[in-house]
Short mmCIF file of C-alpha atoms in Angstrom, two decimals:
data_model
loop_
_atom_site.label_atom_id
_atom_site.label_comp_id
_atom_site.label_asym_id
_atom_site.label_seq_id
_atom_site.Cartn_x
_atom_site.Cartn_y
_atom_site.Cartn_z
CA MET V 175 0.04 -0.04 0.03
CA GLN V 176 1.40 3.40 -1.09
CA ARG V 177 2.13 5.72 1.84
CA VAL V 178 0.44 9.14 1.53
CA ASN V 179 2.58 12.09 2.56
CA LYS V 180 0.49 14.53 4.67
CA GLU V 181 1.91 17.54 2.88
CA ASP V 182 0.67 16.17 -0.46
CA LYS V 183 -2.86 16.46 0.71
CA ASP V 184 -2.41 20.31 0.47
CA ILE V 185 -1.46 20.04 -3.13
CA PHE V 186 -4.27 19.67 -5.66
CA ASN V 187 -5.76 20.41 -9.02
CA ILE V 188 -8.08 23.37 -9.48
CA ALA V 189 -10.95 23.69 -11.98
CA ILE V 190 -12.57 27.11 -12.54
CA TYR V 191 -16.04 27.38 -13.96
CA VAL V 192 -17.07 30.78 -15.36
CA HIS V 193 -18.44 32.15 -18.67
CA ASP V 194 -15.46 34.32 -19.28
CA LEU V 195 -12.17 34.30 -17.32
CA VAL V 196 -10.69 37.60 -18.62
CA LYS V 197 -9.07 40.29 -16.32
CA GLU V 198 -11.16 43.13 -17.74
CA ILE V 199 -14.24 41.66 -16.08
CA GLY V 200 -14.29 42.52 -12.33
CA HIS V 201 -15.38 39.15 -10.96
CA SER V 202 -12.87 37.41 -13.26
CA ARG V 203 -10.03 39.79 -12.27
CA ALA V 204 -10.67 38.90 -8.59
CA MET V 205 -10.41 35.24 -9.35
CA ILE V 206 -7.32 35.57 -11.49
CA GLU V 207 -5.55 37.75 -8.74
CA SER V 208 -6.55 35.18 -6.07
CA LEU V 209 -5.03 32.33 -8.09
CA ASN V 210 -1.83 34.36 -8.77
CA ASN V 211 -1.38 34.78 -4.95
CA ILE V 212 -1.58 31.00 -4.13
CA PRO V 213 2.02 29.55 -4.20
CA SER V 214 2.58 27.69 -7.43
CA GLU V 215 3.96 24.74 -5.67
CA LYS V 216 0.61 24.15 -3.99
CA ILE V 217 -1.15 23.60 -7.24
CA LYS V 218 -0.73 20.72 -9.70
CA ASP V 219 -2.78 22.08 -12.56
CA ILE V 220 -5.48 24.75 -13.18
CA TYR V 221 -8.25 23.76 -15.48
CA VAL V 222 -10.45 26.59 -16.93
CA ILE V 223 -13.91 25.67 -18.21
CA SER V 224 -15.20 28.75 -19.99
CA PHE V 225 -16.34 30.37 -23.28
CA SER V 226 -13.18 32.57 -23.30
CA CYS V 227 -9.99 32.73 -21.24
CA ASP V 228 -7.08 35.07 -21.04
CA LYS V 229 -3.54 33.91 -21.86
CA GLU V 230 -2.02 31.34 -19.47
CA GLU V 231 0.69 33.82 -18.24
CA ILE V 232 -2.22 36.15 -16.97
CA ILE V 233 -4.26 33.37 -15.34
CA PHE V 234 -1.22 31.99 -13.42
CA ARG V 235 1.81 33.94 -14.06
CA ASN V 236 4.15 32.01 -11.81
CA SER V 237 3.50 28.74 -13.66
CA PRO V 238 1.53 29.35 -16.87
CA HIS V 239 2.38 25.85 -18.00
CA LYS V 240 -0.02 24.53 -15.44
CA VAL V 241 -3.11 26.22 -17.07
CA LYS V 242 -5.28 24.04 -19.27
CA PHE V 243 -8.17 25.61 -21.03
CA TYR V 244 -11.20 23.68 -22.01
CA LYS V 245 -13.27 25.93 -24.27
CA VAL V 246 -17.01 25.69 -24.29
CA PRO V 247 -18.19 26.31 -27.90
CA LYS V 248 -20.21 29.45 -28.23
CA LEU V 249 -23.22 27.82 -29.74
CA PHE V 250 -25.88 29.58 -27.64
CA GLN V 251 -25.10 33.12 -26.40
CA LYS V 252 -28.58 34.64 -26.43
CA PRO V 253 -30.93 34.73 -24.71
CA PHE V 254 -28.90 34.62 -21.51
CA LEU V 255 -31.21 31.97 -19.99
CA ILE V 256 -30.40 29.44 -22.78
CA LYS V 257 -26.71 30.35 -22.46
CA MET V 258 -26.88 29.46 -18.81
CA LEU V 259 -28.53 26.21 -19.33
CA TYR V 260 -26.10 25.35 -22.11
CA PHE V 261 -23.13 26.13 -19.93
CA TYR V 262 -24.54 24.00 -17.10
CA ILE V 263 -24.74 20.95 -19.35
CA MET V 264 -21.37 21.45 -21.06
CA SER V 265 -19.46 22.26 -17.88
CA TYR V 266 -20.88 19.09 -16.30
CA LEU V 267 -19.87 16.94 -19.23
CA ILE V 268 -16.38 18.43 -19.29
CA LYS V 269 -16.06 17.84 -15.48
CA LEU V 270 -17.26 14.27 -15.99
CA PHE V 271 -15.06 13.22 -18.82
CA LYS V 272 -12.05 15.66 -18.92
CA ILE V 273 -11.03 16.73 -15.33
CA PRO V 274 -9.02 14.49 -13.09
CA LYS V 275 -10.82 13.11 -10.02
CA ASP V 276 -8.42 14.83 -7.42
CA THR V 277 -9.62 18.31 -8.36
CA LYS V 278 -11.20 21.15 -6.42
CA HIS V 279 -14.10 22.48 -8.48
CA ILE V 280 -14.71 26.30 -8.06
CA GLY V 281 -17.53 28.24 -9.59
CA ILE V 282 -17.93 32.06 -9.80
CA GLY V 283 -21.41 32.65 -8.54
CA THR V 284 -23.99 30.58 -10.23
CA ALA V 285 -21.93 29.94 -13.41
CA ALA V 286 -21.98 26.11 -12.77
CA LEU V 287 -23.78 23.88 -10.37
CA CYS V 288 -21.27 20.93 -10.37
CA VAL V 289 -18.76 22.68 -8.03
CA ASP V 290 -17.41 22.29 -4.47
CA TYR V 291 -16.62 25.88 -3.79
CA VAL V 292 -18.21 29.16 -4.82
CA ASN V 293 -16.42 32.46 -5.13
CA ILE V 294 -19.53 34.61 -4.61
CA GLN V 295 -19.26 37.84 -6.50
CA PHE V 296 -22.96 38.53 -6.80
CA ILE V 297 -26.24 37.35 -5.23
CA GLN V 298 -29.07 37.50 -7.75
CA GLU V 299 -31.94 37.17 -5.35
CA GLU V 300 -30.66 40.33 -3.37
CA TRP V 301 -30.24 42.16 -6.58
CA SER V 302 -33.62 41.27 -8.12
CA HIS V 303 -35.56 43.33 -5.63
CA LEU V 304 -33.42 46.39 -6.39
CA TYR V 305 -33.63 45.77 -10.05
CA PHE V 306 -37.37 46.00 -10.31
CA LYS V 307 -37.37 48.99 -7.96
CA TYR V 308 -34.88 51.15 -9.87
CA ILE V 309 -34.93 49.89 -13.56
CA LYS V 310 -37.93 50.13 -15.69
CA ASN V 311 -38.62 48.12 -18.84
CA ASN V 312 -41.32 47.43 -21.30
CA PHE V 313 -43.82 44.64 -20.42
CA LEU V 314 -42.05 41.84 -22.46
CA LYS V 315 -38.61 42.58 -21.05
CA THR V 316 -40.06 42.74 -17.60
CA ILE V 317 -41.55 39.24 -18.02
CA TYR V 318 -38.28 37.88 -19.35
CA LYS V 319 -36.34 39.43 -16.49
CA LYS V 320 -38.73 37.92 -13.96
CA VAL V 321 -38.22 34.47 -15.64
CA LEU V 322 -34.47 34.96 -15.71
CA PHE V 323 -34.25 35.99 -12.11
CA PHE V 324 -36.40 32.97 -11.07
CA PHE V 325 -33.88 30.82 -12.77
CA PHE V 326 -30.87 32.42 -11.02
CA ILE V 327 -32.64 32.30 -7.71
CA GLN V 328 -33.24 28.50 -8.01
CA ALA V 329 -29.69 27.93 -8.80
CA GLU V 330 -28.67 29.94 -5.78
CA LYS V 331 -31.03 28.04 -3.60
CA TYR V 332 -29.52 24.81 -4.78
CA LEU V 333 -25.91 25.84 -4.35
CA TYR V 334 -26.20 27.95 -1.13
CA ARG V 335 -29.02 26.19 0.83
CA ILE V 336 -29.52 22.59 -0.52
CA ARG V 337 -25.91 21.78 -1.16
CA LYS V 338 -24.63 21.49 2.49
CA ASP V 339 -21.19 20.40 1.17
CA VAL V 340 -20.39 23.53 -0.76
CA LYS V 341 -18.06 26.26 0.84
CA PHE V 342 -17.90 29.92 -0.04
CA SER V 343 -15.50 32.73 -0.32
CA VAL V 344 -17.46 35.92 0.19
CA LEU V 345 -16.10 39.42 -0.55
CA SER V 346 -18.06 41.66 1.75
CA GLN V 347 -19.53 41.66 5.28
CA PHE V 348 -22.96 42.60 4.12
CA GLU V 349 -23.01 39.55 1.81
CA VAL V 350 -21.92 37.22 4.57
CA ASP V 351 -24.80 38.53 6.64
CA TYR V 352 -27.26 37.94 3.74
CA LEU V 353 -26.08 34.39 3.22
CA LYS V 354 -26.68 33.64 6.92
CA SER V 355 -30.12 35.25 7.06
CA ARG V 356 -31.48 34.27 3.61
CA PHE V 357 -29.86 30.95 2.84
CA LYS V 358 -29.00 29.77 6.37
CA VAL V 359 -25.37 29.27 5.52
CA ASP V 360 -23.30 28.22 8.57
CA GLU V 361 -20.25 30.29 9.49
CA ASP V 362 -18.07 27.18 9.20
CA ARG V 363 -18.82 27.01 5.44
CA MET V 364 -17.60 30.38 4.41
CA ILE V 365 -14.86 33.02 4.76
CA LEU V 366 -15.01 36.81 4.49
CA ASN V 367 -12.47 37.46 1.83
CA TYR V 368 -12.12 41.03 0.59
CA SER V 369 -10.61 41.75 -2.86
CA GLY V 370 -7.28 43.54 -2.91
CA VAL V 371 -5.69 45.93 -5.23
CA ASN V 372 -2.57 45.57 -7.35
CA PHE V 373 -0.45 48.58 -6.45
CA ASP V 374 1.98 47.97 -9.30
CA ASN V 375 -0.70 47.87 -12.03
CA PHE V 376 -2.51 50.86 -10.51
CA SER V 377 0.19 53.54 -9.93
CA ILE V 378 0.46 57.09 -10.90
CA PRO V 379 2.31 57.20 -14.23
CA GLU V 380 5.60 58.96 -14.60
CA LYS V 381 4.37 60.68 -17.78
CA SER V 382 2.58 63.98 -17.41
CA ARG V 383 -1.21 64.08 -17.33
CA HIS V 384 -1.11 65.87 -20.77
CA GLU V 385 1.11 63.18 -22.34
CA THR V 386 -1.21 60.43 -20.97
CA PHE V 387 -4.30 62.23 -22.30
CA MET V 388 -2.81 62.70 -25.76
CA GLU V 389 -1.75 59.09 -25.90
CA LEU V 390 -5.33 58.00 -25.09
CA LYS V 391 -6.95 60.50 -27.48
CA SER V 392 -5.11 58.98 -30.34
CA LYS V 393 -7.01 55.76 -29.63
CA TYR V 394 -10.35 57.00 -28.29
CA ASN V 395 -11.69 59.78 -30.45
CA ASP V 396 -14.55 60.74 -28.11
CA LEU V 397 -11.92 62.18 -25.78
CA ASP V 398 -11.89 65.21 -28.16
CA LYS V 399 -14.70 66.48 -26.01
CA ILE V 400 -12.51 66.66 -22.89
CA ASP V 401 -10.17 69.51 -21.97
CA PRO V 402 -7.26 67.95 -20.00
CA THR V 403 -6.47 71.23 -18.27
CA LYS V 404 -9.81 71.24 -16.47
CA PRO V 405 -11.27 69.07 -13.70
CA THR V 406 -12.72 65.70 -15.04
CA TYR V 407 -15.37 63.41 -13.48
CA LEU V 408 -15.20 59.64 -14.35
CA PHE V 409 -17.75 56.82 -14.28
CA VAL V 410 -16.91 53.16 -14.96
CA GLY V 411 -19.22 50.17 -15.23
CA ALA V 412 -22.42 48.78 -16.59
CA PHE V 413 -24.78 51.80 -16.96
CA GLU V 414 -27.96 50.60 -15.26
CA ARG V 415 -26.78 48.95 -12.06
CA LYS V 416 -23.86 51.29 -11.44
CA GLY V 417 -26.13 54.35 -11.66
CA LEU V 418 -24.90 56.23 -14.66
CA LYS V 419 -28.10 58.29 -15.05
CA TYR V 420 -27.57 59.57 -11.53
CA VAL V 421 -24.03 60.59 -12.42
CA ILE V 422 -25.21 62.46 -15.43
CA GLU V 423 -27.96 64.21 -13.43
CA LYS V 424 -25.42 65.34 -10.69
CA VAL V 425 -22.66 66.36 -13.11
CA LYS V 426 -25.03 68.48 -15.37
CA LYS V 427 -25.73 70.68 -12.41
CA ILE V 428 -22.01 71.57 -11.89
CA LYS V 429 -20.81 74.53 -13.92
CA ASP V 430 -18.18 73.86 -16.49
CA SER V 431 -18.11 70.04 -15.61
CA GLN V 432 -16.93 67.30 -17.92
CA LEU V 433 -17.41 63.59 -17.63
CA ILE V 434 -15.72 60.48 -19.03
CA ILE V 435 -17.89 57.39 -19.17
CA VAL V 436 -16.31 53.95 -19.48
CA GLY V 437 -18.63 51.03 -19.98
CA LYS V 438 -21.69 49.82 -21.76
CA PRO V 439 -25.41 49.02 -20.92
CA GLU V 440 -26.02 45.73 -19.19
CA SER V 441 -28.35 44.66 -22.08
CA GLY V 442 -29.34 46.06 -25.46
CA SER V 443 -29.89 49.81 -25.88
CA TYR V 444 -29.82 52.47 -23.23
CA ASP V 445 -31.37 55.89 -23.39
CA ILE V 446 -28.28 57.95 -22.80
CA LYS V 447 -28.08 61.62 -24.04
CA LEU V 448 -24.47 62.83 -23.92
CA THR V 449 -23.66 66.54 -24.12
CA ASP V 450 -20.58 68.07 -25.69
CA ASN V 451 -18.64 67.76 -22.55
CA MET V 452 -19.26 63.94 -22.00
CA ALA V 453 -16.89 61.43 -23.72
CA HIS V 454 -17.89 57.71 -23.92
CA ILE V 455 -15.41 54.90 -24.12
CA PRO V 456 -17.29 51.54 -24.43
CA TYR V 457 -14.26 49.30 -23.56
CA THR V 458 -10.61 49.72 -22.73
CA LYS V 459 -7.69 47.64 -21.50
CA GLU V 460 -6.02 50.81 -20.25
CA ILE V 461 -8.32 51.79 -17.36
CA GLU V 462 -5.37 52.76 -15.11
CA LYS V 463 -4.53 55.47 -17.76
CA ILE V 464 -8.21 56.70 -17.63
CA TYR V 465 -7.84 57.12 -13.86
CA ALA V 466 -4.72 59.09 -14.41
CA ILE V 467 -6.38 61.75 -16.51
CA SER V 468 -9.43 62.03 -14.24
CA ASP V 469 -9.93 63.77 -10.90
CA THR V 470 -13.15 62.54 -9.30
CA PHE V 471 -14.57 59.10 -9.50
CA VAL V 472 -18.41 59.00 -9.14
CA PHE V 473 -19.94 55.54 -8.58
CA PRO V 474 -23.50 55.65 -7.16
CA THR V 475 -24.02 51.94 -7.76
CA ILE V 476 -27.42 50.42 -6.69
CA TYR V 477 -25.86 47.06 -5.78
CA GLU V 478 -22.23 46.17 -5.57
CA PRO V 479 -21.04 43.14 -3.58
CA PHE V 480 -17.56 44.67 -3.84
CA GLY V 481 -16.49 47.01 -6.50
CA LEU V 482 -12.81 46.72 -7.51
CA VAL V 483 -13.01 49.99 -9.38
CA LEU V 484 -13.49 51.86 -6.13
CA LEU V 485 -10.17 50.68 -4.73
CA GLU V 486 -8.42 51.18 -7.99
CA ALA V 487 -9.57 54.76 -8.27
CA ALA V 488 -8.73 55.32 -4.57
CA VAL V 489 -5.08 54.18 -4.99
CA MET V 490 -4.75 56.28 -8.14
CA GLY V 491 -5.34 59.21 -5.86
CA LEU V 492 -8.88 60.31 -7.21
CA GLU V 493 -11.65 61.83 -5.14
CA ILE V 494 -14.31 59.24 -4.60
CA TYR V 495 -18.09 59.59 -4.34
CA THR V 496 -19.98 56.35 -3.68
CA LEU V 497 -22.79 54.78 -1.46
CA THR V 498 -22.43 52.71 1.68
CA LYS V 499 -25.63 50.58 1.40
CA LYS V 500 -24.90 47.29 -0.26
CA VAL V 501 -21.49 48.44 -1.63
CA GLY V 502 -18.86 46.07 -0.30
CA ALA V 503 -15.79 48.11 -1.10
CA SER V 504 -17.24 50.99 1.13
CA GLU V 505 -16.43 48.85 4.08
CA LEU V 506 -12.79 49.70 3.47
CA LEU V 507 -13.21 53.29 2.57
CA HIS V 508 -14.44 54.91 5.79
CA ASN V 509 -12.59 57.81 7.16
CA LEU V 510 -10.23 58.39 4.29
CA GLU V 511 -9.71 61.99 3.25
CA GLY V 512 -11.14 62.77 -0.26
CA VAL V 513 -13.66 59.78 -0.04
CA HIS V 514 -17.25 60.89 0.23
CA LEU V 515 -19.61 58.20 1.34
CA PHE V 516 -23.51 58.53 1.25
CA ASP V 517 -26.22 56.23 2.63
CA ASP V 518 -28.32 56.12 -0.60
CA LEU V 519 -28.96 57.81 -3.85
CA HIS V 520 -31.25 60.50 -2.39
CA SER V 521 -28.51 61.82 -0.10
CA LEU V 522 -25.70 61.69 -2.80
CA GLU V 523 -24.30 65.14 -3.44
CA ILE V 524 -21.27 66.09 -5.39
CA ARG V 525 -19.44 68.75 -3.45
CA THR V 526 -16.23 69.19 -5.17
CA ASN V 527 -14.83 69.87 -8.70
CA ASN V 528 -11.13 69.90 -8.11
CA PHE V 529 -8.18 69.57 -10.50
CA LEU V 530 -5.74 67.24 -8.83
CA THR V 531 -2.08 68.01 -9.16
CA ARG V 532 0.40 65.16 -9.24
CA GLU V 533 1.41 66.06 -5.69
CA MET V 534 -2.20 65.82 -4.50
CA ARG V 535 -2.58 62.48 -6.15
CA VAL V 536 0.64 61.05 -4.65
CA SER V 537 -0.42 62.36 -1.23
CA ASN V 538 -3.87 60.68 -1.47
CA ARG V 539 -2.28 57.51 -2.72
CA LYS V 540 0.22 57.29 0.22
CA LYS V 541 -2.52 57.72 2.84
CA ARG V 542 -4.80 55.22 1.34
CA LYS V 543 -2.15 52.64 0.56
CA GLU V 544 -1.42 52.51 4.27
CA VAL V 545 -4.98 51.34 4.81
CA PHE V 546 -5.26 49.10 1.82
CA GLU V 547 -1.98 47.30 2.67
CA LYS V 548 -4.12 45.35 5.20
CA TYR V 549 -6.20 44.02 2.29
CA THR V 550 -3.79 42.93 -0.31
CA TRP V 551 -4.19 40.22 -3.03
CA GLU V 552 -1.60 38.29 -1.21
CA MET V 553 -3.88 37.98 1.74
CA THR V 554 -6.89 37.22 -0.49
CA GLY V 555 -4.93 34.40 -2.06
CA GLU V 556 -3.84 33.03 1.35
CA LYS V 557 -7.39 32.89 2.51
CA PHE V 558 -8.66 31.34 -0.59
CA TYR V 559 -6.05 28.67 -0.37
CA LYS V 560 -7.07 28.05 3.14
CA LEU V 561 -10.67 27.60 2.08
CA LEU V 562 -9.51 25.01 -0.44
CA SER V 563 -7.20 23.05 1.80
CA SER V 564 -8.96 23.18 5.18
CA THR V 565 -11.90 21.16 6.49
CA ASN V 566 -12.46 23.56 9.34
CA LEU V 567 -12.87 27.26 8.53
CA SER V 568 -13.89 28.53 11.97
#
């Protein structure tokens, strides 16, 4: 009989189930950063089951050769309900026939049901109540959304309440509390594991603001509407849930204001009327440079289990405006100079329109970095590895 070394039990394969594992998507970036802060010697191989996946050196930069991508063919992308059902079936078949038995199976939210661990980035049942309160649709779309949310919620009930063997990494305290109260999840099945921020990737550039702006303008023509010598507001994210219409309402009231909008509507069209001083960039892989040419980050999100962009904008030295209710990252932003927190949308008020000098940005970054160093990706990775390797989380 072969003797098993106790240390070997802490070395295992990992399988990740998510629709798209690319770093430009917030929940994927959190998963990627967590993986990269688990010591490479603790992981045999990483299997990615997904429609799309970043390059191996991004997913696991210390040992990219350990990443193996099983691509789910994009046969059904719309409607989203069919896409979900299709992914459930395909991911289960890939797990059954392709993935080794000694593997830890990890899902991001309800992307897959055949998992042992869930990295909870979003709780659809909690969001559904807010969605129908704040977002208005036509009759047919409302019916479809109700059906879609019903489907999501049944998946959550299965994973979070019925499956007593599943364990969870949860990225904010308010979500931990919700899982306890709504799904009756025991404390010994989950960990509170805040997302971190990569200080190297999000640092103030050596180039001048003007140089950075001109470089970006050559790629994004809509920046012609922005004057880089004047204060600039910034919004990043999906339009509906992140509260773009409230940003536009507030910014329009401020004399000589200008706004950069990065993102897209969550689905289909969106009734957005941009003025001459509002630039729209649908997608970018250079978000850190966008932060560098902006002064004030306005993020009145209706529901945000964490919100990586808040920490990123904060360490880039920007002024911050956001809400505290159901916004996870706000739990780390209290009592920071230049960070303005409001209880809800009705109380949100933009009080500043400052042009930040490099010295002001550096000063803000230094003070905030002292706080955020308690919540690094290294710590996130360590806690996630503990979740995967330990049978007792209490």
